[in-house]
Amino acid sequence: MPTKTLQIPTPDGQADAFAAFPDGGGRHPGVLMYADGFGIRPVLREMARELAGHGYYVLVPNFFYRNGPAPVIELPEHIGEEVRPALFAQLMPLIEAHTAERVLSDADACLSFLTTQPEVGAGPVAVTGYCIGGLLAMRTAAAHPGRVAAVAAFHGPVGADGPELFSRLTAQVHLGHAEGDMTPEALGELNQALDAAGVSYTSEIYPGTVHGFTMSDTDAFSASGLQCHWDRLLPLLDRTLANG
């Protein structure tokens, strides 16, 4: 599986990024993948490679590039519950500084870069994200309705921007929520808002999961939750992108 470390030009500098794509040449549909708050690390590279193996060019940008290349903070090999508070104490100022304006500026730069790579085919792209990356994915899709055909967000605060964001979505949407993050009542309210906005979506709670369930280097990891994520993500991309 070919991979690259790249530099994405943005109005605020160069964003380092990781890319994975199928072997054998040719051009493939593009997928912009936003990491969780811990950023680009081995588990994200592995997920990008796995997705690329299904026929996609996957670009994972470091959205904290203004604070340095990934990883912007020192991360243990396994992110256990005992280290999360100290890590989040370092990360929260970076997350809070990553304003909506910065998100949209970076999204423009990342999509422009992705769609001009020689391995990426013409046509729409997809965006996927995890945790805070799920919100970034939703904001990116809402800001680029003509370019983003699908968006998927997993254990992310996707309702943070409210119905105004939903009203601008034209992409097909999948939202995979952690059972620990979302009550059935809150899910009903979220889905009602999506319905009211006319969004084409699926939105569900993955049973037995807690926040961060897709990430195998954390205590939150759920093998069944990760598999459910692939079972929803791959058909969504297959439906919406001209794969091959």
Coordinates of N, CA and C in Angstrom, one line a residue, residues 81-221:
E81 N -6.9 5.2 30.3 CA -7.7 6.2 31.1 C -6.8 7.0 32.0
E82 N -5.8 6.4 32.6 CA -5.0 7.1 33.6 C -4.2 8.3 33.0
V83 N -4.0 8.3 31.7 CA -3.2 9.4 31.1 C -4.1 10.4 30.3
R84 N -5.3 10.1 30.1 CA -6.2 10.9 29.4 C -6.3 12.3 30.0
P85 N -6.5 12.5 31.3 CA -6.7 13.9 31.8 C -5.5 14.8 31.5
A86 N -4.3 14.2 31.7 CA -3.1 15.0 31.4 C -2.9 15.4 29.9
L87 N -3.3 14.4 29.1 CA -3.2 14.7 27.6 C -4.2 15.7 27.2
F88 N -5.5 15.6 27.7 CA -6.5 16.6 27.4 C -6.2 17.9 27.9
A89 N -5.5 18.0 29.0 CA -5.1 19.3 29.5 C -4.2 20.0 28.5
Q90 N -3.4 19.3 27.8 CA -2.5 19.8 26.8 C -3.3 20.1 25.5
L91 N -4.3 19.2 25.2 CA -5.0 19.3 23.9 C -6.1 20.4 23.9
M92 N -6.8 20.6 25.0 CA -7.9 21.4 25.0 C -7.6 22.8 24.5
P93 N -6.5 23.5 24.9 CA -6.2 24.8 24.4 C -6.1 24.8 22.8
L94 N -5.5 23.7 22.3 CA -5.4 23.6 20.8 C -6.7 23.4 20.2
I95 N -7.6 22.6 20.8 CA -8.9 22.4 20.2 C -9.7 23.7 20.3
E96 N -9.7 24.4 21.4 CA -10.4 25.7 21.5 C -9.9 26.7 20.6
A97 N -8.6 26.7 20.2 CA -8.0 27.7 19.3 C -8.4 27.3 17.8
H98 N -8.8 26.1 17.6 CA -9.2 25.7 16.2 C -10.6 26.2 15.9
T99 N -10.7 27.4 15.7 CA -12.0 28.1 15.5 C -12.7 27.6 14.2
A100 N -14.0 27.9 14.1 CA -14.8 27.6 12.9 C -14.1 28.2 11.7
E101 N -13.6 29.4 11.8 CA -13.0 30.1 10.7 C -11.7 29.3 10.3
R102 N -11.0 28.9 11.2 CA -9.8 28.1 10.9 C -10.2 26.7 10.2
V103 N -11.2 26.1 10.8 CA -11.7 24.9 10.2 C -12.0 25.0 8.7
L104 N -12.8 26.1 8.4 CA -13.2 26.3 7.0 C -12.1 26.7 6.1
S105 N -11.2 27.5 6.6 CA -10.0 27.8 5.8 C -9.2 26.6 5.5
D106 N -9.0 25.8 6.5 CA -8.2 24.6 6.3 C -8.9 23.6 5.4
A107 N -10.3 23.5 5.5 CA -11.0 22.6 4.7 C -10.9 23.0 3.2
D108 N -11.0 24.3 2.9 CA -10.8 24.7 1.5 C -9.4 24.2 1.0
A109 N -8.4 24.4 1.8 CA -7.0 24.1 1.4 C -6.9 22.6 1.2
C110 N -7.4 21.8 2.2 CA -7.3 20.3 2.1 C -8.1 19.7 0.9
L111 N -9.3 20.2 0.6 CA -10.0 19.7 -0.5 C -9.4 20.1 -1.8
S112 N -8.9 21.3 -1.9 CA -8.2 21.7 -3.1 C -7.0 20.8 -3.4
F113 N -6.2 20.6 -2.3 CA -5.0 19.7 -2.4 C -5.4 18.3 -2.8
L114 N -6.4 17.8 -2.1 CA -6.8 16.4 -2.3 C -7.2 16.2 -3.8
T115 N -8.0 17.1 -4.3 CA -8.6 16.9 -5.7 C -7.6 17.1 -6.8
T116 N -6.4 17.7 -6.4 CA -5.4 17.9 -7.5 C -4.2 16.9 -7.4
Q117 N -4.3 15.9 -6.5 CA -3.3 14.9 -6.5 C -3.4 14.0 -7.7
P118 N -2.3 13.6 -8.3 CA -2.3 12.8 -9.5 C -3.0 11.5 -9.4
E119 N -3.1 10.9 -8.2 CA -3.7 9.6 -7.9 C -5.2 9.7 -7.7
V120 N -5.7 11.0 -7.7 CA -7.2 11.2 -7.3 C -7.9 11.5 -8.6
G121 N -9.0 10.7 -8.8 CA -9.9 10.9 -10.0 C -10.8 12.1 -9.9
A122 N -11.3 12.5 -11.0 CA -12.3 13.6 -11.1 C -13.6 13.1 -10.4
G123 N -14.4 14.1 -10.0 CA -15.6 13.8 -9.3 C -15.6 14.2 -7.9
P124 N -16.8 13.9 -7.2 CA -16.9 14.3 -5.8 C -16.0 13.5 -4.9
V125 N -15.9 14.0 -3.7 CA -15.1 13.3 -2.6 C -16.0 13.0 -1.4
A126 N -15.4 12.3 -0.5 CA -16.1 12.0 0.8 C -15.2 12.6 1.9
V127 N -15.8 12.8 3.1 CA -15.1 13.3 4.3 C -15.6 12.4 5.4
T128 N -14.6 11.9 6.2 CA -15.0 11.2 7.4 C -14.1 11.7 8.6
G129 N -14.6 11.5 9.8 CA -13.9 12.0 10.9 C -14.3 11.3 12.2
Y130 N -13.5 11.4 13.2 CA -13.6 10.7 14.5 C -13.5 11.8 15.6
C131 N -14.4 11.6 16.6 CA -14.4 12.5 17.8 C -14.5 14.0 17.2
I132 N -13.7 14.9 17.6 CA -13.7 16.3 17.1 C -13.6 16.3 15.6
G133 N -12.9 15.3 15.0 CA -12.8 15.2 13.6 C -14.2 15.0 12.9
G134 N -15.1 14.4 13.6 CA -16.5 14.2 13.1 C -17.1 15.6 12.9
L135 N -17.0 16.5 13.8 CA -17.5 17.8 13.7 C -16.8 18.5 12.5
L136 N -15.5 18.4 12.4 CA -14.8 19.0 11.3 C -15.3 18.5 9.9
A137 N -15.6 17.2 9.9 CA -16.1 16.6 8.7 C -17.4 17.1 8.3
M138 N -18.3 17.3 9.3 CA -19.6 17.9 9.0 C -19.5 19.3 8.5
R139 N -18.7 20.1 9.2 CA -18.5 21.5 8.8 C -17.9 21.6 7.3
T140 N -17.0 20.7 7.0 CA -16.4 20.6 5.7 C -17.5 20.3 4.6
A141 N -18.3 19.3 4.9 CA -19.3 18.9 4.0 C -20.3 20.0 3.8
A142 N -20.7 20.7 4.9 CA -21.7 21.7 4.8 C -21.2 22.9 4.0
A143 N -19.9 23.2 4.1 CA -19.3 24.3 3.4 C -19.0 24.0 1.9
H144 N -19.0 22.8 1.5 CA -18.7 22.4 0.1 C -19.8 21.4 -0.4
P145 N -21.0 21.9 -0.5 CA -22.1 21.0 -1.0 C -21.9 20.4 -2.4
G146 N -21.2 21.1 -3.2 CA -21.0 20.6 -4.6 C -19.9 19.6 -4.7
R147 N -19.0 19.6 -3.7 CA -17.8 18.8 -3.9 C -17.8 17.5 -3.0
V148 N -18.6 17.6 -1.9 CA -18.6 16.4 -1.0 C -19.9 15.7 -1.1
A149 N -19.7 14.4 -1.5 CA -20.9 13.6 -1.8 C -21.3 12.7 -0.6
A150 N -20.4 12.5 0.3 CA -20.7 11.7 1.5 C -19.9 12.2 2.7
V151 N -20.5 12.1 3.8 CA -19.8 12.5 5.1 C -20.2 11.5 6.2
A152 N -19.2 11.0 6.9 CA -19.4 10.1 8.0 C -18.7 10.6 9.2
A153 N -19.4 10.5 10.4 CA -18.8 11.0 11.6 C -19.0 9.9 12.7
F154 N -18.0 9.6 13.5 CA -18.1 8.6 14.5 C -17.7 9.2 15.8
H155 N -18.5 8.9 16.8 CA -18.4 9.4 18.2 C -17.9 10.9 18.2
G156 N -18.6 11.7 17.4 CA -18.3 13.1 17.3 C -19.4 14.0 17.8
P157 N -19.1 15.2 18.2 CA -20.1 16.2 18.7 C -20.8 16.8 17.5
V158 N -21.5 16.0 16.7 CA -22.0 16.5 15.4 C -23.1 17.5 15.5
G159 N -23.8 17.5 16.6 CA -24.9 18.5 16.7 C -24.5 19.8 17.3
A160 N -23.2 20.0 17.4 CA -22.7 21.2 18.1 C -23.1 22.5 17.4
D161 N -23.2 22.5 16.1 CA -23.5 23.7 15.3 C -25.0 23.8 15.0
G162 N -25.8 22.8 15.4 CA -27.2 22.9 15.3 C -27.8 22.8 13.9
P163 N -29.1 23.1 13.8 CA -29.8 22.9 12.5 C -29.3 23.7 11.4
E164 N -28.6 24.8 11.7 CA -28.2 25.7 10.6 C -27.1 25.0 9.7
L165 N -26.3 24.2 10.4 CA -25.3 23.4 9.6 C -26.0 22.3 8.8
F166 N -27.0 21.6 9.4 CA -27.7 20.5 8.7 C -28.4 21.1 7.4
S167 N -28.9 22.3 7.5 CA -29.6 22.8 6.3 C -28.7 23.0 5.1
R168 N -27.4 23.0 5.3 CA -26.5 23.3 4.2 C -25.9 22.0 3.6
L169 N -26.3 20.8 4.2 CA -25.8 19.5 3.8 C -26.5 19.0 2.6
T170 N -25.7 18.6 1.5 CA -26.3 17.9 0.4 C -25.7 16.5 0.3
A171 N -24.6 16.3 1.0 CA -24.0 14.9 1.0 C -24.9 13.9 1.7
Q172 N -24.7 12.7 1.4 CA -25.3 11.6 2.2 C -24.5 11.4 3.4
V173 N -25.2 11.2 4.6 CA -24.6 11.3 5.9 C -24.7 10.0 6.6
H174 N -23.7 9.5 7.3 CA -23.8 8.5 8.3 C -23.2 9.0 9.6
L175 N -23.9 8.8 10.7 CA -23.5 9.2 12.0 C -23.5 8.0 12.9
G176 N -22.3 7.6 13.4 CA -22.2 6.5 14.3 C -21.9 6.9 15.7
H177 N -22.8 6.8 16.6 CA -22.7 7.4 18.0 C -22.3 6.3 19.0
A178 N -21.5 6.8 20.0 CA -21.2 5.9 21.1 C -22.4 5.8 22.1
E179 N -22.7 4.7 22.6 CA -23.7 4.5 23.5 C -23.5 5.4 24.8
G180 N -22.2 5.6 25.1 CA -21.8 6.4 26.2 C -22.0 7.9 26.0
D181 N -22.1 8.3 24.7 CA -22.3 9.7 24.4 C -23.7 10.1 24.2
M182 N -24.6 9.2 23.8 CA -25.9 9.6 23.2 C -27.0 8.7 23.8
T183 N -28.0 9.4 24.5 CA -29.1 8.7 24.9 C -30.1 8.4 23.8
P184 N -31.0 7.5 23.8 CA -32.0 7.3 22.8 C -32.8 8.6 22.6
E185 N -33.1 9.3 23.7 CA -33.9 10.5 23.5 C -33.1 11.6 22.8
A186 N -31.8 11.7 23.1 CA -31.0 12.7 22.3 C -30.8 12.3 20.9
L187 N -30.7 11.0 20.6 CA -30.7 10.5 19.2 C -31.9 10.9 18.5
G188 N -33.1 10.7 19.1 CA -34.3 11.1 18.5 C -34.4 12.5 18.1
E189 N -33.9 13.4 19.0 CA -34.0 14.8 18.8 C -33.0 15.2 17.6
L190 N -31.8 14.6 17.6 CA -30.9 14.8 16.6 C -31.4 14.4 15.2
N191 N -32.0 13.2 15.2 CA -32.6 12.7 13.9 C -33.8 13.5 13.4
Q192 N -34.5 14.0 14.4 CA -35.6 14.9 14.0 C -35.1 16.2 13.3
A193 N -34.0 16.7 13.8 CA -33.4 17.9 13.2 C -32.9 17.6 11.8
L194 N -32.3 16.4 11.7 CA -31.8 16.0 10.3 C -33.0 15.9 9.4
D195 N -34.0 15.3 9.9 CA -35.3 15.1 9.0 C -35.8 16.5 8.6
A196 N -35.9 17.4 9.5 CA -36.4 18.7 9.2 C -35.6 19.5 8.2
A197 N -34.3 19.2 8.2 CA -33.4 19.8 7.3 C -33.3 19.1 5.9
G198 N -34.0 18.0 5.8 CA -34.1 17.3 4.5 C -32.8 16.5 4.2
V199 N -32.0 16.1 5.2 CA -30.8 15.4 5.0 C -31.0 14.0 4.7
S200 N -30.3 13.4 3.8 CA -30.3 12.0 3.5 C -29.3 11.3 4.4
Y201 N -29.7 10.6 5.4 CA -28.8 10.1 6.5 C -29.2 8.8 7.1
T202 N -28.2 8.2 7.7 CA -28.4 7.2 8.7 C -27.7 7.7 10.0
S203 N -28.3 7.4 11.2 CA -27.8 7.9 12.4 C -28.2 6.9 13.5
E204 N -27.2 6.3 14.1 CA -27.5 5.3 15.1 C -26.5 5.2 16.2
I205 N -26.9 4.6 17.3 CA -26.1 4.3 18.4 C -25.5 2.9 18.3
Y206 N -24.2 2.8 18.4 CA -23.5 1.5 18.3 C -23.6 0.8 19.7
P207 N -24.2 -0.3 19.8 CA -24.4 -0.9 21.1 C -23.1 -1.2 21.8
G208 N -23.1 -0.9 23.1 CA -22.0 -1.3 24.0 C -20.8 -0.5 23.8
T209 N -20.9 0.7 23.2 CA -19.7 1.5 22.9 C -19.6 2.7 23.8
V210 N -18.3 3.2 24.0 CA -18.1 4.4 24.7 C -17.3 5.3 23.8
H211 N -17.2 6.6 24.2 CA -16.6 7.6 23.3 C -15.2 7.1 22.9
G212 N -14.9 7.2 21.6 CA -13.6 6.8 21.1 C -13.5 5.4 20.7
F213 N -14.6 4.7 20.5 CA -14.6 3.2 20.3 C -13.9 2.8 19.1
T214 N -13.6 3.6 18.1 CA -12.9 3.2 16.9 C -11.4 3.1 17.0
M215 N -10.9 3.6 18.1 CA -9.4 3.8 18.2 C -8.8 2.7 19.0
S216 N -8.1 1.8 18.3 CA -7.5 0.6 19.0 C -6.4 0.9 19.9
D217 N -5.9 2.1 20.0 CA -4.8 2.4 20.9 C -5.3 3.1 22.2
T218 N -6.6 2.9 22.4 CA -7.2 3.5 23.6 C -8.0 2.5 24.4
D219 N -8.3 2.8 25.7 CA -9.1 1.9 26.5 C -10.6 1.9 26.0
A220 N -11.0 2.9 25.2 CA -12.4 3.0 24.7 C -12.6 2.0 23.6
F221 N -11.6 1.4 23.0 CA -11.7 0.6 21.8 C -12.7 -0.6 21.9

